[in-house]
mmCIF file of C-alpha atoms in Angstrom:
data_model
loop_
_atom_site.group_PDB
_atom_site.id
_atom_site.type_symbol
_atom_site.label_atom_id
_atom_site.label_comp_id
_atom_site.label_asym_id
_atom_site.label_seq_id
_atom_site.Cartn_x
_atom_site.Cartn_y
_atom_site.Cartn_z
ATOM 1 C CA UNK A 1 16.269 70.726 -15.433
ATOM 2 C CA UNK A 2 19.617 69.863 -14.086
ATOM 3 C CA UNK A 3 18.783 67.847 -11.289
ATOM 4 C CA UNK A 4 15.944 66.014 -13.614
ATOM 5 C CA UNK A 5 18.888 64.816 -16.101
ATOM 6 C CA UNK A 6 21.529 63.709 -12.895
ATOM 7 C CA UNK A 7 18.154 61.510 -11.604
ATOM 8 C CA UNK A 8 18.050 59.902 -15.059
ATOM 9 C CA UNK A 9 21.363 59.243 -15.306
ATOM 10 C CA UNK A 10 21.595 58.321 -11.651
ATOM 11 C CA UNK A 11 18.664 55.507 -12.188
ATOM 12 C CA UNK A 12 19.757 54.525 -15.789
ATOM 13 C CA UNK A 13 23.510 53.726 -13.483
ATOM 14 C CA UNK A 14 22.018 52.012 -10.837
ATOM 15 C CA UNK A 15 19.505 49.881 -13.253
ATOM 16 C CA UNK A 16 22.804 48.736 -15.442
ATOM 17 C CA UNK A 17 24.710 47.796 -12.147
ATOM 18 C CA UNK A 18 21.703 45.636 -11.471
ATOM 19 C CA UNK A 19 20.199 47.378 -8.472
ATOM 20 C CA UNK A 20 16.234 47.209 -8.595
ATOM 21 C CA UNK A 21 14.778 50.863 -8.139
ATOM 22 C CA UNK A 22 10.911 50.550 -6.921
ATOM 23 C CA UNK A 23 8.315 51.418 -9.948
ATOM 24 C CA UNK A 24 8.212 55.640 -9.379
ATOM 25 C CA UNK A 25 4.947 57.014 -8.166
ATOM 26 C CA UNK A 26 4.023 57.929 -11.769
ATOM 27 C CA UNK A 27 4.636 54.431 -13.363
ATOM 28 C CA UNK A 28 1.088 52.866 -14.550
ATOM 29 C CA UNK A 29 -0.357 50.659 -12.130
ATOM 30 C CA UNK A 30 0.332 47.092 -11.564
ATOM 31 C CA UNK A 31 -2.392 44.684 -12.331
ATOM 32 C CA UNK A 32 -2.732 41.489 -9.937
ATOM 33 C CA UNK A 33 -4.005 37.950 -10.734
ATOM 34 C CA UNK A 34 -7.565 37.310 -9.521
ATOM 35 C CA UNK A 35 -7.762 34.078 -7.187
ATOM 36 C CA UNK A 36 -10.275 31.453 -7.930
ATOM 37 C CA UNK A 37 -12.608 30.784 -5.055
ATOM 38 C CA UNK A 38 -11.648 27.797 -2.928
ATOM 39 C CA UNK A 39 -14.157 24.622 -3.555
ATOM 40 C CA UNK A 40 -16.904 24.350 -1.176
ATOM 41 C CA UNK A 41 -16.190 22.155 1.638
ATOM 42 C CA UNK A 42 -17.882 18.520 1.055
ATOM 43 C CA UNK A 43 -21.345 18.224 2.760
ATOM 44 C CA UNK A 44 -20.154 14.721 4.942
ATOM 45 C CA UNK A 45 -17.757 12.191 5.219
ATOM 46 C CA UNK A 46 -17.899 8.870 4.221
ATOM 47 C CA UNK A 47 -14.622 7.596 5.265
ATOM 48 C CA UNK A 48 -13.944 4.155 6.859
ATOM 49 C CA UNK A 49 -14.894 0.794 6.191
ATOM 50 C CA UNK A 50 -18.983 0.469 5.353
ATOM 51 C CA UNK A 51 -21.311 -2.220 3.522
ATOM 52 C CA UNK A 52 -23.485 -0.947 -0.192
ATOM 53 C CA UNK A 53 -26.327 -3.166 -0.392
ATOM 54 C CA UNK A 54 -27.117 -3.647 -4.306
ATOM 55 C CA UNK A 55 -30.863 -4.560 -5.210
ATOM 56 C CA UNK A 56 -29.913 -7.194 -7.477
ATOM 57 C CA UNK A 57 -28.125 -9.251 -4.607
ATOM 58 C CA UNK A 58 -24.450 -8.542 -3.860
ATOM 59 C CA UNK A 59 -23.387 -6.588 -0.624
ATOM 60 C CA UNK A 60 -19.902 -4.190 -1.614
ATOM 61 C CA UNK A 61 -17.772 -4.036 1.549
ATOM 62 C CA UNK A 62 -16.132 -0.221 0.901
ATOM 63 C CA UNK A 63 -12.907 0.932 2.631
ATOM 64 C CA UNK A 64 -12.563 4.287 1.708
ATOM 65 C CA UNK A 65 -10.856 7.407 2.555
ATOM 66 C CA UNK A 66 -11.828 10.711 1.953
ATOM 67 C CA UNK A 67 -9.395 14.149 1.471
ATOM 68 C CA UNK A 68 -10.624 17.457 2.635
ATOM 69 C CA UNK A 69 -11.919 18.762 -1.015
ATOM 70 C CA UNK A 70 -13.872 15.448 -0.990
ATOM 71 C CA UNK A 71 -12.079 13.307 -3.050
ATOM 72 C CA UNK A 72 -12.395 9.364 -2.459
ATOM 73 C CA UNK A 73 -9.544 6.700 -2.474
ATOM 74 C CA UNK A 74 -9.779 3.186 -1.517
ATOM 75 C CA UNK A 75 -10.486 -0.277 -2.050
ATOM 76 C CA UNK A 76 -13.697 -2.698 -2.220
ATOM 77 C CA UNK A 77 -14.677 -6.269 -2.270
ATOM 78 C CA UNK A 78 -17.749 -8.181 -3.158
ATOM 79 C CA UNK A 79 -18.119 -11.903 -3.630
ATOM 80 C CA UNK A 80 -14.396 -12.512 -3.309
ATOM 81 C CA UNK A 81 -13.256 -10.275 -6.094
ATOM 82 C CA UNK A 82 -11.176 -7.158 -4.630
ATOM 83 C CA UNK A 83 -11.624 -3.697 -6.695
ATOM 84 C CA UNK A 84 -9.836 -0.374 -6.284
ATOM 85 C CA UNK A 85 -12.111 3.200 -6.294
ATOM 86 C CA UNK A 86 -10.220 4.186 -9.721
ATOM 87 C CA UNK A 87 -11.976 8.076 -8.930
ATOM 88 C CA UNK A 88 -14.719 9.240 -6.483
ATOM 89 C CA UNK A 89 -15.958 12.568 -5.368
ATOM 90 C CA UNK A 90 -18.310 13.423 -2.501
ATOM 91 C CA UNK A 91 -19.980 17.302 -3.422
ATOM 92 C CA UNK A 92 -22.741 18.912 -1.297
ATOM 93 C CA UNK A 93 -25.556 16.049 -0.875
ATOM 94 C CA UNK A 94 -24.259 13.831 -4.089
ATOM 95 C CA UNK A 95 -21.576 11.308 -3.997
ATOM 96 C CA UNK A 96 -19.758 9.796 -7.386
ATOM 97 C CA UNK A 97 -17.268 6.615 -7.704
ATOM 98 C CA UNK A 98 -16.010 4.082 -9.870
ATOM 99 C CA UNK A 99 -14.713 0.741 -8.718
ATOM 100 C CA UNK A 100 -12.029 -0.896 -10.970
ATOM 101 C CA UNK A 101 -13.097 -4.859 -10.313
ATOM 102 C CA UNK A 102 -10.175 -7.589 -10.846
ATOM 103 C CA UNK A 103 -12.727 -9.584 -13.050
ATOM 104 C CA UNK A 104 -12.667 -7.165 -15.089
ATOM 105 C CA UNK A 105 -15.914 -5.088 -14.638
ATOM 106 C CA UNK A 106 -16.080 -1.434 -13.804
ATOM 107 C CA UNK A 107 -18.706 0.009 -11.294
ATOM 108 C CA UNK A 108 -19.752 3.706 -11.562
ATOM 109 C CA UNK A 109 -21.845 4.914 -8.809
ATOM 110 C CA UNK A 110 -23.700 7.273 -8.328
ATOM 111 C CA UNK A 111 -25.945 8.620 -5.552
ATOM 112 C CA UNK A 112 -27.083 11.197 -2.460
ATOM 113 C CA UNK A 113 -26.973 12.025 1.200
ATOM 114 C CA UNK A 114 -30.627 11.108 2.219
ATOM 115 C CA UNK A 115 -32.496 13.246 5.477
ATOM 116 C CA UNK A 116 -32.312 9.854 7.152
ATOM 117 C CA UNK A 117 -28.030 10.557 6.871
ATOM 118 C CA UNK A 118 -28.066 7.152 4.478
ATOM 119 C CA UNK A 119 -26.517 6.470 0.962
ATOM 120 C CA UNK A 120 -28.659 5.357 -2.053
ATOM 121 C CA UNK A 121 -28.515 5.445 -5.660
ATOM 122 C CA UNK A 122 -27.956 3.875 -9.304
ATOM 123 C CA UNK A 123 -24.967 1.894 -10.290
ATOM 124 C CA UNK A 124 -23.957 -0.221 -13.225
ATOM 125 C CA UNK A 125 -21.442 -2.017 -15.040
ATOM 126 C CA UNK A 126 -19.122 0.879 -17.651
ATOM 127 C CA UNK A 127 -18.290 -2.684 -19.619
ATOM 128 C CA UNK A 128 -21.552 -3.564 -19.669
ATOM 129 C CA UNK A 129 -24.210 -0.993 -19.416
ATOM 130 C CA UNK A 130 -27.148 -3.418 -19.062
ATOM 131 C CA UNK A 131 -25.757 -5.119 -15.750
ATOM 132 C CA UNK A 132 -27.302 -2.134 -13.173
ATOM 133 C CA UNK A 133 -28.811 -1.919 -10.019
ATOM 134 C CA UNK A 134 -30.265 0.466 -7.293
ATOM 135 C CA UNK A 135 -28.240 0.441 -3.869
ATOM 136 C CA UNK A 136 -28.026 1.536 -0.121
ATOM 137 C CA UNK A 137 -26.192 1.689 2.856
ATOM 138 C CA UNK A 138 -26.802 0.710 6.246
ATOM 139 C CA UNK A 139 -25.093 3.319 8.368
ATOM 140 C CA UNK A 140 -25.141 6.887 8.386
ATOM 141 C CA UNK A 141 -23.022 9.413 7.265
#
């Protein structure tokens, strides 16, 4: 019982004086933060400077660059007006981005990896929801 009461008092010293004691082997146990799962590499890489055909005329000339979770940064320019990727996202198959125009307009497109290795989708106009169009690329990814 003696030497039970000097350890107490011996610990309860060394605690005030600011010395760290480790947790003793009866202490409850210590409960750890669970880690979220890293995101998924994206399925291909689309950076560089590439052409996005639109069906309803205009050809997008893309410079883009692409981080290693997949997220897009870059410029653009079609039919003399420059425009800045405001946010993009490549994930598995589908690519996402949204061109901030100088005129004023802002493109969101959207689209997929095809088994040919090509872009295509939908796009249109966030200002103006009835200016849309279908588009493609060219080269593969």
């Amino acid at each position: 019982m003696r030497t039970k009461i000097a350890t107490t008092a011996l610990l309860a010293s060394l605690t005030v004086a600011g010395v760290a004691l480790a947790p003793a082997v009866s202490a409850a146990p210590q409960h750890t933060a669970v880690q979220a799962a890293p995101a998924a590499a994206p399925g291909f890489y689309v950076g560089g400077t590439w052409k996005l055909y639109q069906s309803n005329g205009p050809v997008v000339t893309m410079n883009v660059s692409q981080d290693s979770a997949g997220t897009l940064y870059g410029s653009a320019s079609c039919c003399g007006t420059p425009g800045t990727i405001r946010s993009g996202r490549v994930d598995g198959t589908g690519i996402y981005f949204v061109i901030a125009w100088s005129n004023g307009a802002l493109g969101r497109y959207t689209g997929n990896l095809g088994p040919d290795r090509r872009l295509s989708g939908y796009t249109f106009d966030i200002n103006n929801p009835s200016s849309q169009a279908n588009w493609n690329t060219s080269r593969t990814f």
